[in-house]
Coordinates of C-alpha atoms and ligand atoms in Angstrom, one line a residue:
X21 CA -22.1 -16.3 9.7
X22 CA -20.7 -15.9 13.4
X23 CA -17.5 -17.9 14.0
X24 CA -14.9 -18.4 16.9
X25 CA -11.3 -18.3 16.6
X26 CA -10.0 -20.6 19.2
X27 CA -6.8 -21.4 21.2
X28 CA -4.6 -19.1 19.3
X29 CA -0.9 -19.3 20.5
X30 CA -0.9 -15.5 20.8
X31 CA -2.9 -12.6 19.3
X32 CA -1.0 -9.0 18.0
X33 CA -3.6 -6.5 18.3
X34 CA -2.2 -3.5 15.9
X35 CA -3.0 -1.4 19.2
X36 CA -0.6 1.0 20.6
X37 CA -1.5 1.1 24.1
X38 CA -2.0 -3.1 24.4
X39 CA 0.0 -4.5 21.3
X40 CA -0.5 -8.0 22.7
X41 CA -3.9 -9.7 23.9
X42 CA -3.9 -12.2 26.9
X43 CA -7.0 -13.3 25.1
X44 CA -7.0 -16.7 23.1
X45 CA -10.2 -16.8 21.5
X46 CA -11.9 -14.3 19.4
X47 CA -15.9 -14.0 18.4
X48 CA -17.4 -12.9 15.5
X49 CA -20.8 -11.5 15.0
X50 CA -22.2 -10.0 11.7
X51 CA -18.6 -9.1 10.7
X52 CA -17.7 -7.6 13.6
X53 CA -15.1 -8.4 16.7
X54 CA -17.7 -8.8 19.6
X55 CA -15.7 -10.6 22.8
X56 CA -11.9 -11.6 23.2
X57 CA -10.9 -13.8 25.9
X58 CA -11.3 -17.7 26.7
X59 CA -14.6 -18.2 25.0
X60 CA -17.0 -21.6 25.0
X61 CA -18.6 -21.9 21.4
X62 CA -22.5 -21.5 21.0
X63 CA -24.6 -23.7 19.2
X64 CA -24.3 -22.8 15.5
X65 CA -21.4 -21.1 15.9
X66 CA -18.6 -21.8 13.4
X67 CA -15.3 -22.3 15.0
X68 CA -12.0 -22.3 13.6
X69 CA -9.5 -24.4 15.5
X70 CA -6.1 -22.0 15.6
X71 CA -3.6 -24.2 17.9
X72 CA -0.5 -23.7 17.0
X73 CA -1.3 -20.1 15.3
X74 CA -1.0 -16.4 15.7
X75 CA -3.6 -13.8 15.1
X76 CA -2.7 -10.4 13.6
X77 CA -5.1 -7.8 12.3
X78 CA -5.2 -8.0 8.3
X79 CA -2.7 -5.9 6.9
X80 CA -3.5 -2.5 5.2
X81 CA -1.1 -1.9 2.2
X82 CA -1.5 1.9 1.9
X83 CA 0.2 2.5 -1.8
X84 CA 0.6 0.4 -4.4
X85 CA 0.5 0.0 -8.6
X86 CA -1.4 -3.1 -9.2
X87 CA -0.6 -2.9 -13.2
X88 CA 2.8 -3.3 -12.5
X89 CA 2.5 -6.8 -11.0
X90 CA 3.4 -8.1 -14.7
X91 CA 6.7 -6.1 -14.9
X92 CA 8.6 -7.5 -12.2
X93 CA 12.0 -7.8 -12.7
X94 CA 12.0 -6.1 -15.9
X95 CA 15.7 -6.2 -17.1
X96 CA 16.4 -2.8 -18.6
X97 CA 15.2 -0.6 -15.3
X98 CA 16.5 -3.5 -12.9
X99 CA 19.6 -1.8 -11.9
X100 CA 18.6 2.1 -12.1
X101 CA 17.5 4.5 -9.4
X102 CA 14.3 6.4 -9.6
X103 CA 14.1 8.6 -12.9
X104 CA 16.0 6.3 -15.2
X105 CA 13.9 3.4 -13.8
X106 CA 10.9 5.4 -14.5
X107 CA 11.5 5.9 -18.0
X108 CA 12.8 2.2 -18.6
X109 CA 10.1 0.3 -16.8
X110 CA 6.6 1.6 -15.8
X111 CA 6.5 4.3 -18.7
X112 CA 8.1 2.5 -21.3
X113 CA 5.3 -0.3 -20.5
X114 CA 2.1 1.2 -19.3
X115 CA 0.8 2.3 -23.1
X116 CA 1.3 -1.8 -24.0
X117 CA -1.8 -2.7 -21.2
X118 CA -4.9 -3.8 -22.6
X119 CA -8.0 -4.8 -20.6
X120 CA -6.8 -8.7 -20.6
X121 CA -3.4 -7.8 -19.5
X122 CA -4.6 -5.2 -16.8
X123 CA -7.0 -7.6 -15.4
X124 CA -4.2 -10.3 -15.0
X125 CA -1.8 -7.9 -13.3
X126 CA -4.3 -6.6 -11.0
X127 CA -5.6 -10.2 -10.1
X128 CA -1.6 -11.4 -9.5
X129 CA -0.8 -8.2 -7.1
X130 CA -4.5 -8.5 -5.1
X131 CA -3.7 -12.5 -4.8
X132 CA -0.2 -12.1 -3.5
X133 CA -1.1 -9.5 -1.0
X134 CA -4.5 -11.6 0.4
X135 CA -1.9 -14.6 0.6
X136 CA 0.3 -12.5 2.9
X137 CA -2.4 -11.3 5.0
X138 CA -3.8 -8.4 4.0
X139 CA -7.2 -7.2 3.9
X140 CA -7.3 -3.4 2.7
X141 CA -5.6 -2.5 -0.7
X142 CA -5.0 1.3 -1.4
X143 CA -3.8 1.4 -5.3
X144 CA -2.6 4.2 -6.9
X145 CA -3.7 3.9 -10.3
X146 CA -2.1 6.6 -12.8
X147 CA -2.6 4.1 -16.2
X148 CA -4.9 6.7 -17.9
X149 CA -4.8 8.4 -21.0
X150 CA -7.9 10.4 -23.0
X151 CA -10.1 7.9 -24.5
X152 CA -8.8 4.9 -23.6
X153 CA -10.6 1.8 -24.6
X154 CA -11.0 0.0 -21.1
X155 CA -12.2 1.2 -17.5
X156 CA -9.3 0.3 -15.3
X157 CA -11.1 1.5 -11.9
X158 CA -14.1 -1.2 -12.8
X159 CA -11.8 -3.8 -13.2
X160 CA -9.8 -3.1 -9.6
X161 CA -13.0 -2.7 -7.8
X162 CA -14.3 -5.9 -9.6
X163 CA -11.3 -8.2 -8.8
X164 CA -10.9 -6.5 -5.0
X165 CA -14.9 -7.6 -4.7
X166 CA -14.2 -11.1 -6.1
X167 CA -11.3 -11.7 -3.6
X168 CA -13.5 -10.0 -0.7
X169 CA -11.0 -7.3 0.2
X170 CA -11.6 -3.6 1.0
X171 CA -10.3 -1.4 -1.8
X172 CA -9.2 1.9 -1.9
X173 CA -8.8 3.6 -5.8
X174 CA -6.1 6.6 -5.4
X175 CA -7.3 7.9 -8.5
X176 CA -4.2 9.0 -10.3
X177 CA -3.3 11.2 -13.7
X178 CA -1.7 13.8 -15.2
X179 CA -2.0 16.8 -17.1
X180 CA 1.5 17.4 -18.2
X181 CA 4.4 15.2 -19.2
X182 CA 8.0 15.8 -19.1
X183 CA 7.9 14.8 -22.9
X184 CA 6.7 16.9 -26.0
X185 CA 2.8 15.7 -26.2
X186 CA 2.3 15.9 -29.7
X187 CA 4.8 13.0 -30.6
X188 CA 3.5 10.6 -27.8
X189 CA 1.7 7.4 -29.0
X190 CA -2.1 8.3 -27.9
X191 CA -1.7 5.9 -24.7
X192 CA 0.9 7.9 -23.2
X193 CA -0.6 11.4 -23.6
X194 CA -1.8 13.2 -20.6
X195 CA -5.6 14.0 -19.3
X196 CA -7.5 17.4 -19.8
X197 CA -7.7 18.7 -16.0
X198 CA -11.9 19.1 -16.4
X199 CA -12.3 15.2 -17.5
X200 CA -9.8 14.2 -15.0
X201 CA -11.7 15.7 -12.0
X202 CA -15.1 14.9 -13.6
X203 CA -14.3 11.3 -13.5
X204 CA -13.0 11.6 -9.8
X205 CA -16.5 13.0 -9.3
X206 CA -18.3 10.0 -11.4
X207 CA -15.9 7.3 -9.4
X208 CA -16.6 8.9 -6.3
X209 CA -20.5 8.8 -7.1
X210 CA -20.2 5.3 -8.1
X211 CA -18.0 3.7 -5.9
X212 CA -17.0 5.9 -2.5
X213 CA -18.4 4.6 0.4
X214 CA -18.1 7.1 3.0
X215 CA -18.9 5.2 6.3
X216 CA -15.9 3.5 8.7
X217 CA -16.4 0.0 7.5
X218 CA -16.4 0.9 3.9
X219 CA -15.5 -1.6 1.5
X220 CA -15.0 0.8 -1.3
X221 CA -13.3 4.1 -1.1
X222 CA -11.9 6.7 -3.7
X223 CA -8.9 9.0 -3.3
X224 CA -7.9 12.3 -5.4
X225 CA -4.3 11.2 -6.3
X226 CA -2.2 13.0 -9.0
X227 CA 0.5 11.0 -9.6
X228 CA 3.1 13.2 -8.3
X229 CA 2.2 16.8 -6.7
X230 CA 5.4 18.4 -8.3
X231 CA 4.8 17.1 -11.9
X232 CA 1.6 16.2 -12.8
X233 CA -0.2 19.3 -13.2
X234 CA 0.4 22.9 -12.9
X235 CA 0.2 24.7 -9.2
X236 CA -3.6 25.6 -9.9
X237 CA -4.5 22.5 -11.0
X238 CA -3.1 20.9 -7.8
X239 CA -4.8 23.7 -5.4
X240 CA -8.3 23.1 -7.3
X241 CA -8.3 19.0 -7.1
X242 CA -7.3 19.6 -3.3
X243 CA -10.4 22.1 -3.0
X244 CA -12.8 19.2 -5.2
X245 CA -11.4 16.3 -3.1
X246 CA -12.7 18.0 0.4
X247 CA -15.8 19.3 -1.6
X248 CA -16.2 15.5 -2.2
X249 CA -15.3 14.3 1.3
X250 CA -12.3 12.4 -0.1
X251 CA -8.5 12.1 0.6
X252 CA -5.8 13.0 -0.8
X253 CA -2.7 11.0 -1.7
X254 CA 0.3 11.3 -3.9
X255 CA 4.2 10.4 -4.1
X256 CA 6.4 12.7 -2.7
X257 CA 10.3 13.3 -1.9
X258 CA 11.3 9.4 -2.9
X259 CA 14.6 10.7 -4.1
X260 CA 17.0 13.8 -3.9
X261 CA 15.4 14.7 -7.3
X262 CA 12.3 16.1 -5.7
X263 CA 14.4 18.4 -3.4
X264 CA 16.3 19.6 -6.6
X265 CA 13.0 19.5 -8.8
X266 CA 11.5 21.8 -6.4
X267 CA 13.8 24.4 -5.8
X268 CA 14.7 24.8 -9.6
X269 CA 10.8 25.2 -10.5
X270 CA 9.3 26.6 -7.3
X271 CA 12.0 27.9 -5.3
X272 CA 11.1 26.3 -2.2
X273 CA 11.1 22.5 -0.5
X274 CA 8.8 19.9 -2.1
X275 CA 6.6 20.1 1.1
X276 CA 6.4 23.8 1.1
X277 CA 5.3 23.9 -2.3
X278 CA 2.7 20.9 -1.3
X279 CA 1.5 23.4 1.7
X280 CA 1.2 26.3 -0.2
X281 CA -1.2 24.5 -2.8
X282 CA -3.5 23.0 0.2
X283 CA -2.2 19.7 -0.1
X284 CA -0.8 18.7 3.4
X285 CA -3.4 18.2 6.4
X286 CA -5.3 15.3 8.2
X287 CA -6.7 14.0 5.0
X288 CA -3.3 13.8 3.3
X289 CA -0.5 11.1 2.9
X290 CA 2.0 10.3 0.8
X291 CA 4.0 7.7 -0.1
X292 CA 8.0 7.3 0.2
X293 CA 9.1 10.4 2.0
X294 CA 12.4 9.3 2.2
X295 CA 14.6 12.8 1.4
X296 CA 13.2 15.3 4.0
X297 CA 14.6 18.3 5.4
X298 CA 13.9 18.7 9.1
X299 CA 11.7 21.9 8.8
X300 CA 9.5 19.5 6.3
X301 CA 9.3 16.9 9.0
X302 CA 8.1 19.6 11.4
X303 CA 5.8 20.7 9.0
X304 CA 4.1 17.1 7.9
X305 CA 3.7 16.1 11.7
X306 CA 2.3 19.8 12.6
X307 CA -0.1 19.1 9.7
X308 CA -0.8 15.5 10.9
X309 CA -0.5 13.8 7.6
X310 CA 0.8 10.4 6.7
X311 CA 3.4 8.3 5.1
X312 CA 3.2 5.5 3.1
X313 CA 6.6 3.7 4.0
X314 CA 7.5 1.1 1.2
X315 CA 11.0 0.0 2.3
X316 CA 11.7 -2.6 -0.7
X317 CA 10.8 -0.4 -3.4
X318 CA 12.8 2.1 -1.9
X319 CA 15.6 -0.3 -1.0
X320 CA 15.4 -2.1 -4.1
X321 CA 15.7 1.2 -6.3
X322 CA 18.5 2.6 -3.9
X323 CA 16.5 5.7 -2.9
X324 CA 17.3 5.6 1.1
X325 CA 15.4 4.4 4.0
X326 CA 12.6 7.3 5.5
X327 CA 13.3 7.9 9.0
X328 CA 10.0 6.8 10.5
X329 CA 11.6 7.4 14.1
X330 CA 11.9 11.3 13.4
X331 CA 8.8 11.1 11.9
X332 CA 6.5 9.4 14.2
X333 CA 8.2 11.8 17.0
X334 CA 6.8 14.9 14.9
X335 CA 3.4 13.4 15.1
X336 CA 3.3 12.0 11.3
X337 CA 1.1 9.0 10.9
X338 CA 2.9 5.6 10.0
X339 CA 1.7 3.0 7.6
X340 CA 3.3 0.4 5.0
X341 CA 2.7 0.1 1.5
X342 CA 4.1 -2.6 -0.8
X343 CA 4.2 0.0 -3.9
X344 CA 4.2 -1.3 -7.5
X345 CA 5.9 -4.8 -8.6
X346 CA 7.9 -2.8 -11.0
X347 CA 10.1 -2.0 -8.2
X348 CA 9.3 -4.9 -5.7
X349 CA 9.5 -8.3 -6.7
X350 CA 7.4 -9.5 -3.9
X351 CA 4.9 -6.8 -3.4
X352 CA 3.6 -8.7 -0.3
X353 CA 3.0 -7.5 3.1
X354 CA 5.0 -10.1 5.0
X355 CA 8.1 -9.3 3.6
X356 CA 7.3 -5.8 3.5
X357 CA 6.9 -5.3 6.9
X358 CA 10.1 -7.7 7.4
X359 CA 12.0 -5.2 5.4
X360 CA 10.4 -2.4 7.7
X361 CA 11.7 -4.2 10.6
X362 CA 15.1 -4.6 9.8
X363 CA 15.6 -1.5 7.6
X364 CA 14.8 1.0 10.3
X365 CA 17.5 -0.8 12.7
X366 CA 20.2 -0.5 9.7
X367 CA 19.4 3.0 9.2
X368 CA 20.0 4.3 12.4
X369 CA 23.0 1.9 12.7
X370 CA 24.4 3.8 9.5
X371 CA 24.3 7.0 11.8
X372 CA 26.3 5.5 15.0
X373 CA 29.7 7.1 15.3
X374 CA 32.5 6.1 18.0
X375 CA 32.0 7.6 21.1
X376 CA 35.7 9.5 20.6
X377 CA 34.0 11.1 17.7
X378 CA 30.7 12.1 20.0
X379 CA 29.0 9.4 19.1
X380 CA 25.9 8.5 21.7
X381 CA 25.0 4.9 20.8
X382 CA 26.6 1.5 19.3
X383 CA 23.6 0.4 17.0
X384 CA 20.1 0.8 15.6
X385 CA 18.5 -2.2 17.5
X386 CA 15.9 -0.3 19.2
X387 CA 14.8 1.7 16.1
X388 CA 11.6 -0.2 15.2
X389 CA 10.2 -3.3 17.6
X390 CA 7.6 -6.0 16.0
X391 CA 5.0 -4.3 17.6
X392 CA 5.8 -0.9 16.2
X393 CA 6.0 -2.6 12.5
X394 CA 2.3 -4.3 13.5
X395 CA 1.0 -1.4 14.5
X396 CA 2.3 0.4 10.8
X397 CA 1.2 -2.1 9.3
X398 CA -2.4 -2.1 10.2
X399 CA -3.8 0.6 12.3
X400 CA -1.3 2.9 11.2
X401 CA -2.7 2.3 7.7
X402 CA -6.3 2.3 9.0
X403 CA -6.1 5.6 10.7
X404 CA -4.8 7.1 7.5
X405 CA -7.6 5.5 5.3
X406 CA -10.4 6.5 8.1
X407 CA -11.1 2.8 8.4
X408 CA -12.3 1.1 11.3
X409 CA -10.3 -1.8 10.8
X410 CA -6.4 -2.6 11.6
X411 CA -6.9 -3.4 15.4
X412 CA -8.2 -6.7 16.9
X413 CA -10.5 -5.9 19.7
X414 CA -14.2 -5.9 20.3
X415 CA -16.2 -3.3 18.2
X416 CA -13.8 -3.2 15.3
X417 CA -14.6 -4.9 11.5
X418 CA -13.5 -8.8 11.9
X419 CA -10.3 -8.4 9.5
X420 CA -8.1 -11.1 10.7
X421 CA -5.2 -13.1 9.7
X422 CA -4.7 -16.3 11.5
X423 CA -1.0 -17.8 10.4
X424 CA -0.3 -21.3 11.2
X425 CA 2.9 -21.6 12.2
X426 CA 4.2 -25.2 11.2
X427 CA 6.9 -24.6 8.9
X428 CA 11.0 -25.2 10.1
X429 CA 11.6 -21.6 9.6
X430 CA 9.7 -21.1 13.0
X431 CA 10.9 -24.0 14.8
X432 CA 12.9 -23.0 17.6
X433 CA 11.2 -19.3 18.1
X434 CA 11.1 -18.3 21.7
X435 CA 8.1 -16.0 20.9
X436 CA 5.8 -17.2 18.0
X437 CA 3.6 -14.2 18.3
X438 CA 6.5 -12.3 16.5
X439 CA 6.9 -15.3 13.8
X440 CA 5.1 -13.9 10.8
X441 CA 7.1 -10.4 10.8
X442 CA 10.5 -11.4 12.3
X443 CA 10.9 -14.7 10.5
X444 CA 10.7 -13.3 7.1
X445 CA 9.0 -15.5 4.3
X446 CA 5.0 -16.3 3.9
X447 CA 3.2 -18.1 6.7
X448 CA 0.8 -20.5 6.0
X449 CA -2.5 -19.0 6.4
X450 CA -5.0 -20.8 8.3
X451 CA -7.6 -18.2 7.6
X452 CA -8.3 -15.0 6.7
X453 CA -11.3 -13.0 7.3
X454 CA -12.5 -9.6 6.2
X455 CA -15.0 -8.2 7.7
X456 CA -15.9 -11.2 9.0
X457 CA -16.3 -13.6 5.8
X458 CA -13.7 -16.2 5.1
X459 CA -11.6 -15.1 2.2
X460 CA -8.7 -17.5 2.6
X461 CA -9.7 -21.0 4.2
X462 CA -6.7 -23.3 5.0
X463 CA -4.3 -21.4 3.0
X464 CA -6.2 -21.5 -0.4
X465 CA -8.4 -18.8 -1.6
X466 CA -11.9 -20.4 -2.6
X467 CA -12.5 -20.6 -6.3
X468 CA -8.3 -19.5 -7.3
X469 CA -6.5 -21.6 -9.2
X470 CA -2.9 -20.3 -9.0
X471 CA -1.4 -22.4 -11.8
X472 CA -3.6 -21.2 -14.2
X473 CA -3.0 -17.4 -12.8
X474 CA 1.0 -18.1 -13.7
X475 CA 0.2 -19.6 -16.8
X476 CA -1.8 -16.5 -17.8
X477 CA 0.9 -14.1 -16.4
X478 CA 3.2 -15.8 -18.5
X479 CA 1.6 -15.3 -21.9
X480 CA 0.5 -11.7 -20.8
X481 CA 4.3 -10.6 -20.0
X482 CA 5.0 -12.1 -23.7
X483 CA 2.1 -9.9 -24.9
X484 CA 3.3 -6.6 -23.2
X485 CA 6.7 -7.2 -24.3
X486 CA 5.6 -7.4 -28.1
X487 CA 3.2 -4.5 -27.8
X488 CA 6.2 -2.5 -26.1
X489 CA 8.6 -3.7 -28.9
X490 CA 10.7 -5.6 -26.6
X491 CA 10.9 -8.6 -28.6
Ligands
ZN528 ZN1 4.7 4.5 -6.0

């Protein structure tokens, strides 16, 4: 349906060259933005009255683990750093997932994201074991399609485990490399759409580059990905443990190791990149690789905060991901971008020194603007994924979030345009469009009963606890 979004108080474009549009109205025809300006409704055109609203591009979330949506605030891992937390929470529970609980988890995470203005979701899905009884990828694509969002399946997996394989329960055993790669080929054939306005994509995504496979397998996975025309994604350098492990196992830095296995380039993006040496930042920038910056998860696990300013200056593409909800109890893009804005400033402020000790600046108030954060969370992610979304301008896919700023938290703002990021919390949504289709209308997802989902979630948490032997 063709639509006119009319009378926006402000429009943030996600663009670098013109982050704010002087337009008040956006015309959408056949899923594409065709005109922006002061426009008059045409006969037969649906009109969304956006008075008191600000429009942003739909957020592009570039790193998540949707299955973790039922593992929020899990007590054993709540106060642990990454390695201990991995053992306590996601790894302890992952074998407990069944088809039902997995589907409910995926639905919760996707609904949370949509309700934060997100229209593109890349999920790093690594819940795999040999002969597993359900097809997680099919469930993820199905749930995303029901909500009407773009979905990028980053097909995780591992051929190695740090435990003793023969002693592990079936649901924790690693896959064989050949069957894993065959599944990537199957998924690519079945779901992957190469075009720029794709609703479905597949990505090669070993769970970690350092620990999941042998170096030869890692190289082979990169070669297969490029032969299939799909992108590459993994976790990297989330904590100092990556530096220790890469030195102990391979005698080099984590990035050097990836580069040696051909896991670097414009088609590669890594989640986290918190602990990088200067030469690693230069290497990533020269290769044109990208980062999925996950500030809330990095803060929650106490890993640190990635240096986006240096990364962007070096030429690294920047995007934002919420990461799994087992290390981020609010996996939504509004709180994530709010955190990104504040934590870049806090990070720089921590480096400030007094003048008498050679300091050059007082604090980090200039480390990230709202416009920077919006660009990272929209067009930055779209560029990394190779999708024609994330910007509000004619010719782009009509993925648009229209926030209605009628909550007292926005009263008194001198610049309404910054409200959805600067004020924190969740803004009410007048509408969200994805490829021109209305997927949220007056703050509701058509057909979605959130109270019922809450009940299903509570029951699913009990089932998971029982199956994991917690209670
Ligand atoms: Zn992750």
